Short mmCIF file of C-alpha atoms and ligand atoms in Angstrom, two decimals:
data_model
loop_
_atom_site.label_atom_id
_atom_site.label_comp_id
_atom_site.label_asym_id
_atom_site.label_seq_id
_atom_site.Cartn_x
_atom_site.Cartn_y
_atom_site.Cartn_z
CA UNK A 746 241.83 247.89 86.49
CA UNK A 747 242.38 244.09 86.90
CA UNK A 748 239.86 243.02 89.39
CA UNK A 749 239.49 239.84 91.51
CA UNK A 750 235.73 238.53 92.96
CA UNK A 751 236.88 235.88 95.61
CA UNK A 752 234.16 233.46 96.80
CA UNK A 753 235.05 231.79 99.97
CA UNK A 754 234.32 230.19 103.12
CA UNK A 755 237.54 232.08 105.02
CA UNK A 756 237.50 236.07 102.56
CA UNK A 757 239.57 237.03 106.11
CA UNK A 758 242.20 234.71 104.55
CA UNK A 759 242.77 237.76 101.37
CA UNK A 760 244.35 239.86 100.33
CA UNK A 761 246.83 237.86 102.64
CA UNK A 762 250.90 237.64 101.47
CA UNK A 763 249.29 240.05 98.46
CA UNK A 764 249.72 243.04 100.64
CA UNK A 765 253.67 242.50 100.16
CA UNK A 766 256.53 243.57 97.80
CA UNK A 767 255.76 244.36 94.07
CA UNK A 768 252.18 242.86 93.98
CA UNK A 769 251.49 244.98 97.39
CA UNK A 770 252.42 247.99 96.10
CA UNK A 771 250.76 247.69 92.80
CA UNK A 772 247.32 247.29 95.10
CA UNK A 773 248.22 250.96 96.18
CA UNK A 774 248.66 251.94 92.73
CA UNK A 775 244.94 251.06 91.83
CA UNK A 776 246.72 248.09 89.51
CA UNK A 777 244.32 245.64 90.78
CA UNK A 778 241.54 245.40 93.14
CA UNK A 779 239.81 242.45 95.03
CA UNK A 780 236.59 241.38 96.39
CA UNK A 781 235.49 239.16 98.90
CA UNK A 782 232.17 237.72 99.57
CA UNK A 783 231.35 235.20 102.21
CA UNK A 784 229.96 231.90 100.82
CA UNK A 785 228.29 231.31 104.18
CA UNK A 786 225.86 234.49 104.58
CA UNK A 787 224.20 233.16 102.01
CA UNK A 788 223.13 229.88 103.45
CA UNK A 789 219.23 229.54 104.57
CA UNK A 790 219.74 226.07 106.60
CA UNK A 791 219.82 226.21 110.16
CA UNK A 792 223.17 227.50 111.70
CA UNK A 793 224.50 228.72 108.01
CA UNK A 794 225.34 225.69 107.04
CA UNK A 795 226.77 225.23 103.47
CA UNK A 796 227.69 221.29 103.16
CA UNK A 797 226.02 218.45 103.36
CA UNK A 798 227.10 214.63 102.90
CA UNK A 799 228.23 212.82 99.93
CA UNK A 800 225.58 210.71 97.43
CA UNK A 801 228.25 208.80 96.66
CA UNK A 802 229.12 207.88 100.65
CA UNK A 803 232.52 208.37 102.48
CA UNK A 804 234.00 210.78 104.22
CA UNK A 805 234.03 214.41 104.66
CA UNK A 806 231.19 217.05 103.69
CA UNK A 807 230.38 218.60 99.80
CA UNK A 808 230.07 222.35 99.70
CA UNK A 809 225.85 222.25 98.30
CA UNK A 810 225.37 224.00 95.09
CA UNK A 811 222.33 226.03 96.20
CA UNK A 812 224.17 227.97 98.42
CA UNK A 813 226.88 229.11 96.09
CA UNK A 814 224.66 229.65 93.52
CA UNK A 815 222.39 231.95 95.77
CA UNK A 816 225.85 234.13 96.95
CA UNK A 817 226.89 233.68 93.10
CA UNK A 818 223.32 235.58 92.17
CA UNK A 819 223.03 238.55 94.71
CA UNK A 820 227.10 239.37 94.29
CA UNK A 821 226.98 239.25 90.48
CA UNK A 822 225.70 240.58 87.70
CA UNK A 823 224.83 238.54 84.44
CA UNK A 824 226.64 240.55 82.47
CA UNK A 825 229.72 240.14 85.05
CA UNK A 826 229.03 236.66 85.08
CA UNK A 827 229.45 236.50 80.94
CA UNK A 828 232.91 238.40 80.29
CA UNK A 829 234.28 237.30 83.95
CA UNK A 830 237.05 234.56 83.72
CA UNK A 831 235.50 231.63 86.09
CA UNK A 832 238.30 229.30 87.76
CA UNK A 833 237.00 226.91 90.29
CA UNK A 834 239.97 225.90 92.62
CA UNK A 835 240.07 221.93 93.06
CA UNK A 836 242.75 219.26 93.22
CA UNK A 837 241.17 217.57 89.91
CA UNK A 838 241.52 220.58 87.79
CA UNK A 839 243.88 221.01 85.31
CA UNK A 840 247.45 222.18 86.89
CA UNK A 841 248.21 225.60 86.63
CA UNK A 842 251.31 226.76 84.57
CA UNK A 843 252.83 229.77 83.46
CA UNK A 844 251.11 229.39 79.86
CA UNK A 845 247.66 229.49 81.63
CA UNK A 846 248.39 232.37 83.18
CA UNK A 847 250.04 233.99 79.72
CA UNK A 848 246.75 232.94 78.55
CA UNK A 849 244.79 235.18 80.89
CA UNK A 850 247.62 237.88 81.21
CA UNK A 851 245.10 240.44 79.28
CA UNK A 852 242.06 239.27 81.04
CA UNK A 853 240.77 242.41 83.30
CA UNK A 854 237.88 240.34 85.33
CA UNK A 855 237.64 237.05 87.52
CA UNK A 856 235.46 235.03 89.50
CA UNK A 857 237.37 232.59 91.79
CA UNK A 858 235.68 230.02 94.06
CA UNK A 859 237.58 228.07 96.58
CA UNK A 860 236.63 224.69 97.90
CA UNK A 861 237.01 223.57 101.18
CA UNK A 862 235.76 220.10 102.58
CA UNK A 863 235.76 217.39 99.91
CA UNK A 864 235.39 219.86 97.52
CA UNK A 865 231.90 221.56 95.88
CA UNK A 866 229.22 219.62 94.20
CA UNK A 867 229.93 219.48 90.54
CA UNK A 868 226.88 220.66 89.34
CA UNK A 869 227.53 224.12 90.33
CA UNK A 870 230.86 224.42 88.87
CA UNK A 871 229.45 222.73 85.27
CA UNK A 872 226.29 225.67 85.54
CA UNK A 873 228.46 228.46 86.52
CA UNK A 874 231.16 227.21 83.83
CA UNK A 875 233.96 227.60 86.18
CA UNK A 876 237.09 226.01 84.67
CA UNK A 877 238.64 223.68 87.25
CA UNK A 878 242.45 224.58 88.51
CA UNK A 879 245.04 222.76 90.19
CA UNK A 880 247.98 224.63 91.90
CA UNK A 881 249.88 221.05 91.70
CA UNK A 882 249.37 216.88 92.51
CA UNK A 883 249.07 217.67 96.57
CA UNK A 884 245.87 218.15 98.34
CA UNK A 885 245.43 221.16 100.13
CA UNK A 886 242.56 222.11 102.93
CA UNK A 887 241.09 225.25 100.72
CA UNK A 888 241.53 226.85 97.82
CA UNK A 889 242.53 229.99 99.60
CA UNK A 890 245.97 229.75 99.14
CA UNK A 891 245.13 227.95 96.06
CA UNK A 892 243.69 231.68 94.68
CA UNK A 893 246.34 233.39 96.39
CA UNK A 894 249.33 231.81 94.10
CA UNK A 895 246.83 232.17 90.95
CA UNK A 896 246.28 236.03 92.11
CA UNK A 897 250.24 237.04 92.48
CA UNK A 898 251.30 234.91 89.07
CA UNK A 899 248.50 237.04 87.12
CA UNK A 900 249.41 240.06 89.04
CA UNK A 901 253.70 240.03 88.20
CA UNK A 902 252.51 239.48 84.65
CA UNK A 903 250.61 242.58 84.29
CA UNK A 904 252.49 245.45 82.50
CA UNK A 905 254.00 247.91 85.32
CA UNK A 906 254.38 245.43 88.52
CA UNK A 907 257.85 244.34 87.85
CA UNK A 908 260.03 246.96 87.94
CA UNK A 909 261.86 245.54 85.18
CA UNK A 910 259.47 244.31 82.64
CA UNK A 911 262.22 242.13 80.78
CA UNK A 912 262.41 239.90 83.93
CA UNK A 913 259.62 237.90 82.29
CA UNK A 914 261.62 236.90 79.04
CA UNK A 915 264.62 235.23 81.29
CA UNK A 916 262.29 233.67 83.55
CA UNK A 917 261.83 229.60 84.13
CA UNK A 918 259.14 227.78 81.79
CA UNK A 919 259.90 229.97 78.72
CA UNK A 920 260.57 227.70 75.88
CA UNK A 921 260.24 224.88 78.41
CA UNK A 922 263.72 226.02 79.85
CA UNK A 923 263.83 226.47 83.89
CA UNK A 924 265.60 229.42 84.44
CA UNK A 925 269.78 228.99 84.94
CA UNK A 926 271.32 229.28 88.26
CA UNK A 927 271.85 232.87 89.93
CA UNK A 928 274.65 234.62 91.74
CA UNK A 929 275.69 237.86 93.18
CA UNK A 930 279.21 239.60 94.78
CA UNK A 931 281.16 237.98 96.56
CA UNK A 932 282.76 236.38 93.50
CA UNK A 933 283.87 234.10 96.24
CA UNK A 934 281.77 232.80 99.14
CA UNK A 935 283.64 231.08 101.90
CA UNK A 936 280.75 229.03 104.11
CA UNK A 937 281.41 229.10 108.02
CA UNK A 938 282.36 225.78 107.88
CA UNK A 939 285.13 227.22 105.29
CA UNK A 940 284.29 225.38 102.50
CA UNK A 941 284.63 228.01 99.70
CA UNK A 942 282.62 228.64 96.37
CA UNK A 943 283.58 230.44 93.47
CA UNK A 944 280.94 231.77 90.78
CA UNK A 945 281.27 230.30 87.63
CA UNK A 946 283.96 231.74 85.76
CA UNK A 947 282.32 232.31 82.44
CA UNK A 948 279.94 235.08 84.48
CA UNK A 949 283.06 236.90 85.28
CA UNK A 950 285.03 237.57 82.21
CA UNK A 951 282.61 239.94 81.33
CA UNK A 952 282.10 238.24 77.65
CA UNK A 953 278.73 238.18 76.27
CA UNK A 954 278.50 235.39 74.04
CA UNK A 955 280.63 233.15 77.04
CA UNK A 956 277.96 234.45 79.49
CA UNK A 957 274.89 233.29 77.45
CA UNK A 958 276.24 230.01 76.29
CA UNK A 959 276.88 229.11 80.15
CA UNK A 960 273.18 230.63 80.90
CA UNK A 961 271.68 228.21 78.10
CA UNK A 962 273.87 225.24 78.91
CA UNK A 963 272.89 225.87 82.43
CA UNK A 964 269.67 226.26 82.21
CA UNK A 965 269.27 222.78 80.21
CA UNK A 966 271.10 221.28 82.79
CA UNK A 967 268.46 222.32 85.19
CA UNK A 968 265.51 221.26 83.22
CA UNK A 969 266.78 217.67 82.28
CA UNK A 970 267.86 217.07 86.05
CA UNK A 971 264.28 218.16 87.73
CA UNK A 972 261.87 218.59 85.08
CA UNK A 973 261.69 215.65 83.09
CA UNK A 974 258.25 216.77 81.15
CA UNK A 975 259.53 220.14 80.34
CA UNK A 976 263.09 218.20 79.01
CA UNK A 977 260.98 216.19 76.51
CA UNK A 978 259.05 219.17 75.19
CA UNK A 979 261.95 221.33 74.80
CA UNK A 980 263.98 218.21 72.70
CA UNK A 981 261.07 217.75 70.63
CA UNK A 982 260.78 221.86 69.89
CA UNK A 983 264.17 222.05 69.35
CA UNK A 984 264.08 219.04 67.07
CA UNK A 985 261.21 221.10 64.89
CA UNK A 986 263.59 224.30 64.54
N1 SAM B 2376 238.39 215.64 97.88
C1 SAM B 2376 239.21 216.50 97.09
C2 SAM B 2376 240.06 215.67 96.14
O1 SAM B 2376 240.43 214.55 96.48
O2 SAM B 2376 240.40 216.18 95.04
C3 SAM B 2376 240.08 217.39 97.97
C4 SAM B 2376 239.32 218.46 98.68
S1 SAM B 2376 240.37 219.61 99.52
C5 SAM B 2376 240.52 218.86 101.11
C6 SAM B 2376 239.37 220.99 99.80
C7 SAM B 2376 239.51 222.13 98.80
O3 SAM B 2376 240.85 222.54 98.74
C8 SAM B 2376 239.14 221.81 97.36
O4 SAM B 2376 237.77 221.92 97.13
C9 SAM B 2376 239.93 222.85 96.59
O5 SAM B 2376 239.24 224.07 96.50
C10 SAM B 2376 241.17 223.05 97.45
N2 SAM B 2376 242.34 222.32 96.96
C11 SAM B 2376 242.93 221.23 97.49
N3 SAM B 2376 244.00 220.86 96.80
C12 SAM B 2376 244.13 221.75 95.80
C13 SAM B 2376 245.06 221.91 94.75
N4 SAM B 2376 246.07 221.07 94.58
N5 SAM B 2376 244.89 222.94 93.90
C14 SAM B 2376 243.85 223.80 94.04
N6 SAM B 2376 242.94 223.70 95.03
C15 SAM B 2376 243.07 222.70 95.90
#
């Protein structure tokens, strides 16, 4: 079973919008499991505490390393500890994509920390090797929801959660393509302001090759109009063929 060890300052926070749809249900099939531990009960300073200010001055509060280290140490096992996947979440990691989480698709065990504050002190993350991981360039208050969207793209991936496994191979980011625009009945839409919209006649005639060459034309269409990056690396692959 795939299983999740979630280190956090708000664990009430999980399994959150995980309980829902595809990933919910594949909780109830014993797919994957989670566990939360609270950061804080492990704190010996008066009150709990678990931050204190920044060497380097300015605002906000540093989670301390001594405290996540001690609820690292009585949750976990060394041997946990060695085959576990580590991913600290933080704004300076590296940003997460769909090859990362290819990359981990077979992975079975994790250790996720979330931040809160101004983040952790780095010499936690650097003992602990936790690999640092961006959900995108926005800062967010925790990295709760931060886990949350790492936790349901590793979930889909797994073998039995989709109901239709070959959703993955028409999906955006393979071969740097964003997926091609989507439409279902009515063949024509009229909007309450009676504008009208008809689906793109190539979908309709009901001939393959028509209906792929408008998915791949469409789909390059989307990637050179909002994903610049993605554009140049598919060019350059497609350039290589
Ligand atoms: N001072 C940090 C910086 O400038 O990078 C931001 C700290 S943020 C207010 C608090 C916590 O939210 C971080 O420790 C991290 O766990 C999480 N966080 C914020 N933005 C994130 C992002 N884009 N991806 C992943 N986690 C994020």
């Amino acid at each position: 079973m795939l299983n999740f060890k979630i280190y956090s300052l708000f664990p009430e926070m999980f399994p959150g919008s995980l309980k829902y749809g595809l990933v919910g249900k594949a909780y109830k099939n014993k797919i994957w499991n989670f566990e939360t531990i609270q950061i804080r009960d492990y704190s010996k300073y008066s009150g709990n505490s678990v931050d204190d200010k920044p060497f380097s001055g300015g605002a906000g509060m540093i989670l301390r390393p001594d405290v996540i280290s001690e609820s690292i140490e009585k949750t976990t096992t060394k041997e946990e500890l060695k085959k576990s996947i580590k991913i600290c979440f933080s704004a300076k990691g590296k940003v997460l994509n769909q090859s990362l989480i290819e990359k981990f698709k077979n992975e079975d065990s994790f250790i996720l920390l979330s931040g809160r504050y101004e983040g952790i002190d780095q010499r936690v993350i650097n003992h602990y090797e936790f690999e640092e991981v961006s959900i995108g360039d926005y800062i967010l208050n925790g990295g709760e929801s931060a886990c949350i969207v790492f936790m349901e793209a590793i979930i889909r991936v797994q073998d039995k959660v989709l109901n239709n496994p070959e959703t993955h191979k028409h999906e955006s980011f393979q071969n740097d393509l964003l997926e091609h625009d989507q439409f279902t009945r009515p063949s024509i839409w009229s909007a309450p302001d009676g504008s009208s919209y008809k689906v793109p006649d190539e979908l309709l005639n009901g001939n393959h090759s028509d209906i792929e060459k408008w998915k791949k034309a469409n789909s390059e269409q989307n990637t050179s109009k909002n994903r610049q990056d993605l554009w140049k690396n598919y060019l350059k692959n497609k350039k290589n063929d």
